[in-house]
mmCIF file of C-alpha atoms in Angstrom:
data_model
loop_
_atom_site.group_PDB
_atom_site.id
_atom_site.type_symbol
_atom_site.label_atom_id
_atom_site.label_comp_id
_atom_site.label_asym_id
_atom_site.label_seq_id
_atom_site.Cartn_x
_atom_site.Cartn_y
_atom_site.Cartn_z
ATOM 1 C CA UNK A 415 0.508 4.418 0.072
ATOM 2 C CA UNK A 416 3.334 5.082 2.319
ATOM 3 C CA UNK A 417 2.487 1.330 4.441
ATOM 4 C CA UNK A 418 2.524 -0.228 1.350
ATOM 5 C CA UNK A 419 5.553 1.057 -0.263
ATOM 6 C CA UNK A 420 7.096 0.654 3.087
ATOM 7 C CA UNK A 421 5.993 -3.453 3.200
ATOM 8 C CA UNK A 422 7.811 -3.434 -0.493
ATOM 9 C CA UNK A 423 11.034 -1.723 0.946
ATOM 10 C CA UNK A 424 11.344 -4.443 3.531
ATOM 11 C CA UNK A 425 10.057 -7.394 1.071
ATOM 12 C CA UNK A 426 12.872 -6.377 -1.523
ATOM 13 C CA UNK A 427 15.187 -5.653 1.297
ATOM 14 C CA UNK A 428 14.605 -9.523 2.593
ATOM 15 C CA UNK A 429 15.337 -10.083 -1.056
ATOM 16 C CA UNK A 430 18.378 -8.582 -1.253
ATOM 17 C CA UNK A 431 19.960 -10.143 1.653
ATOM 18 C CA UNK A 432 18.257 -14.064 0.685
ATOM 19 C CA UNK A 433 20.205 -13.362 -2.926
ATOM 20 C CA UNK A 434 23.607 -12.653 -1.459
ATOM 21 C CA UNK A 435 23.403 -15.546 0.987
ATOM 22 C CA UNK A 436 22.480 -17.792 -1.694
ATOM 23 C CA UNK A 437 25.479 -16.197 -3.872
ATOM 24 C CA UNK A 438 22.968 -14.765 -6.359
ATOM 25 C CA UNK A 439 23.410 -11.517 -8.006
ATOM 26 C CA UNK A 440 21.449 -9.235 -5.506
ATOM 27 C CA UNK A 441 22.234 -5.804 -6.864
ATOM 28 C CA UNK A 442 18.612 -4.702 -8.448
ATOM 29 C CA UNK A 443 17.195 -6.401 -5.110
ATOM 30 C CA UNK A 444 19.463 -3.838 -3.277
ATOM 31 C CA UNK A 445 18.230 -0.786 -5.970
ATOM 32 C CA UNK A 446 14.851 -1.714 -5.193
ATOM 33 C CA UNK A 447 14.829 -1.668 -1.293
ATOM 34 C CA UNK A 448 16.588 1.457 -1.357
ATOM 35 C CA UNK A 449 14.404 2.713 -3.985
ATOM 36 C CA UNK A 450 11.018 1.672 -2.470
ATOM 37 C CA UNK A 451 12.882 3.242 1.466
ATOM 38 C CA UNK A 452 12.962 6.693 -0.607
ATOM 39 C CA UNK A 453 9.287 6.219 -2.344
ATOM 40 C CA UNK A 454 7.864 5.318 0.984
ATOM 41 C CA UNK A 455 9.683 8.538 2.693
ATOM 42 C CA UNK A 456 8.165 10.553 -0.077
ATOM 43 C CA UNK A 457 4.747 9.346 0.353
ATOM 44 C CA UNK A 458 4.562 10.406 4.088
ATOM 45 C CA UNK A 459 6.219 13.392 3.398
ATOM 46 C CA UNK A 460 3.028 14.175 1.070
ATOM 47 C CA UNK A 461 0.979 12.699 4.091
ATOM 48 C CA UNK A 462 2.246 15.144 6.217
ATOM 49 C CA UNK A 463 1.582 18.005 3.534
ATOM 50 C CA UNK A 464 -2.305 16.998 3.384
ATOM 51 C CA UNK A 465 -2.296 17.438 6.959
ATOM 52 C CA UNK A 466 -0.945 20.547 6.823
ATOM 53 C CA UNK A 467 -3.242 21.828 3.985
ATOM 54 C CA UNK A 468 -6.339 20.199 5.439
ATOM 55 C CA UNK A 469 -4.951 22.100 8.672
ATOM 56 C CA UNK A 470 -5.389 18.648 10.598
ATOM 57 C CA UNK A 471 -3.723 19.798 13.815
ATOM 58 C CA UNK A 472 -4.686 16.797 15.593
ATOM 59 C CA UNK A 473 -3.074 14.689 13.012
ATOM 60 C CA UNK A 474 -0.120 16.751 13.087
ATOM 61 C CA UNK A 475 0.917 16.153 16.699
ATOM 62 C CA UNK A 476 2.035 12.569 15.826
ATOM 63 C CA UNK A 477 4.575 14.102 13.271
ATOM 64 C CA UNK A 478 7.420 14.254 15.851
ATOM 65 C CA UNK A 479 6.850 10.055 16.908
ATOM 66 C CA UNK A 480 6.748 9.454 13.302
ATOM 67 C CA UNK A 481 9.889 11.291 12.613
ATOM 68 C CA UNK A 482 12.066 9.383 14.835
ATOM 69 C CA UNK A 483 10.467 6.104 13.661
ATOM 70 C CA UNK A 484 11.158 7.509 10.048
ATOM 71 C CA UNK A 485 14.744 7.938 10.448
ATOM 72 C CA UNK A 486 15.604 4.908 12.516
ATOM 73 C CA UNK A 487 13.877 2.608 9.890
ATOM 74 C CA UNK A 488 15.398 4.777 7.212
ATOM 75 C CA UNK A 489 19.052 4.154 8.536
ATOM 76 C CA UNK A 490 18.281 0.571 9.255
ATOM 77 C CA UNK A 491 17.099 -0.084 5.815
ATOM 78 C CA UNK A 492 20.463 1.575 4.125
ATOM 79 C CA UNK A 493 22.468 -0.624 6.358
ATOM 80 C CA UNK A 494 20.292 -3.760 5.845
ATOM 81 C CA UNK A 495 20.613 -2.814 1.843
ATOM 82 C CA UNK A 496 24.551 -1.993 2.182
ATOM 83 C CA UNK A 497 25.236 -4.920 4.524
ATOM 84 C CA UNK A 498 26.314 -7.610 0.968
ATOM 85 C CA UNK A 499 28.454 -5.652 -0.012
ATOM 86 C CA UNK A 500 30.228 -4.043 2.999
ATOM 87 C CA UNK A 501 30.662 -7.825 3.651
ATOM 88 C CA UNK A 502 31.991 -8.513 0.231
ATOM 89 C CA UNK A 503 34.670 -5.893 0.765
ATOM 90 C CA UNK A 504 35.171 -7.437 3.940
ATOM 91 C CA UNK A 505 35.933 -11.067 2.522
ATOM 92 C CA UNK A 506 37.665 -9.962 -0.409
ATOM 93 C CA UNK A 507 41.623 -9.817 -0.141
ATOM 94 C CA UNK A 508 42.977 -6.868 -1.663
ATOM 95 C CA UNK A 509 46.497 -7.269 -3.201
ATOM 96 C CA UNK A 510 48.582 -4.208 -3.785
#
């Protein structure tokens, strides 16, 4: 399940960036990208929980490696999804 949710998060992120690039409203795609990233992390947590309940200790040996990858991918997802907002702020001239 986490793989499907992760792929949807990636697609939504690219749609977000594409819509920003074409000048369309990208905020729904941004929200979807971030939401599916969160759902991916929840699904992965559930998977690890199932491994613990099933006492699958060999599968749990991979958790430290997955932990680093999920931190990295989550940070990248957040940065890519908020990039259009940051670019808009950079390009907007604020006068007081």
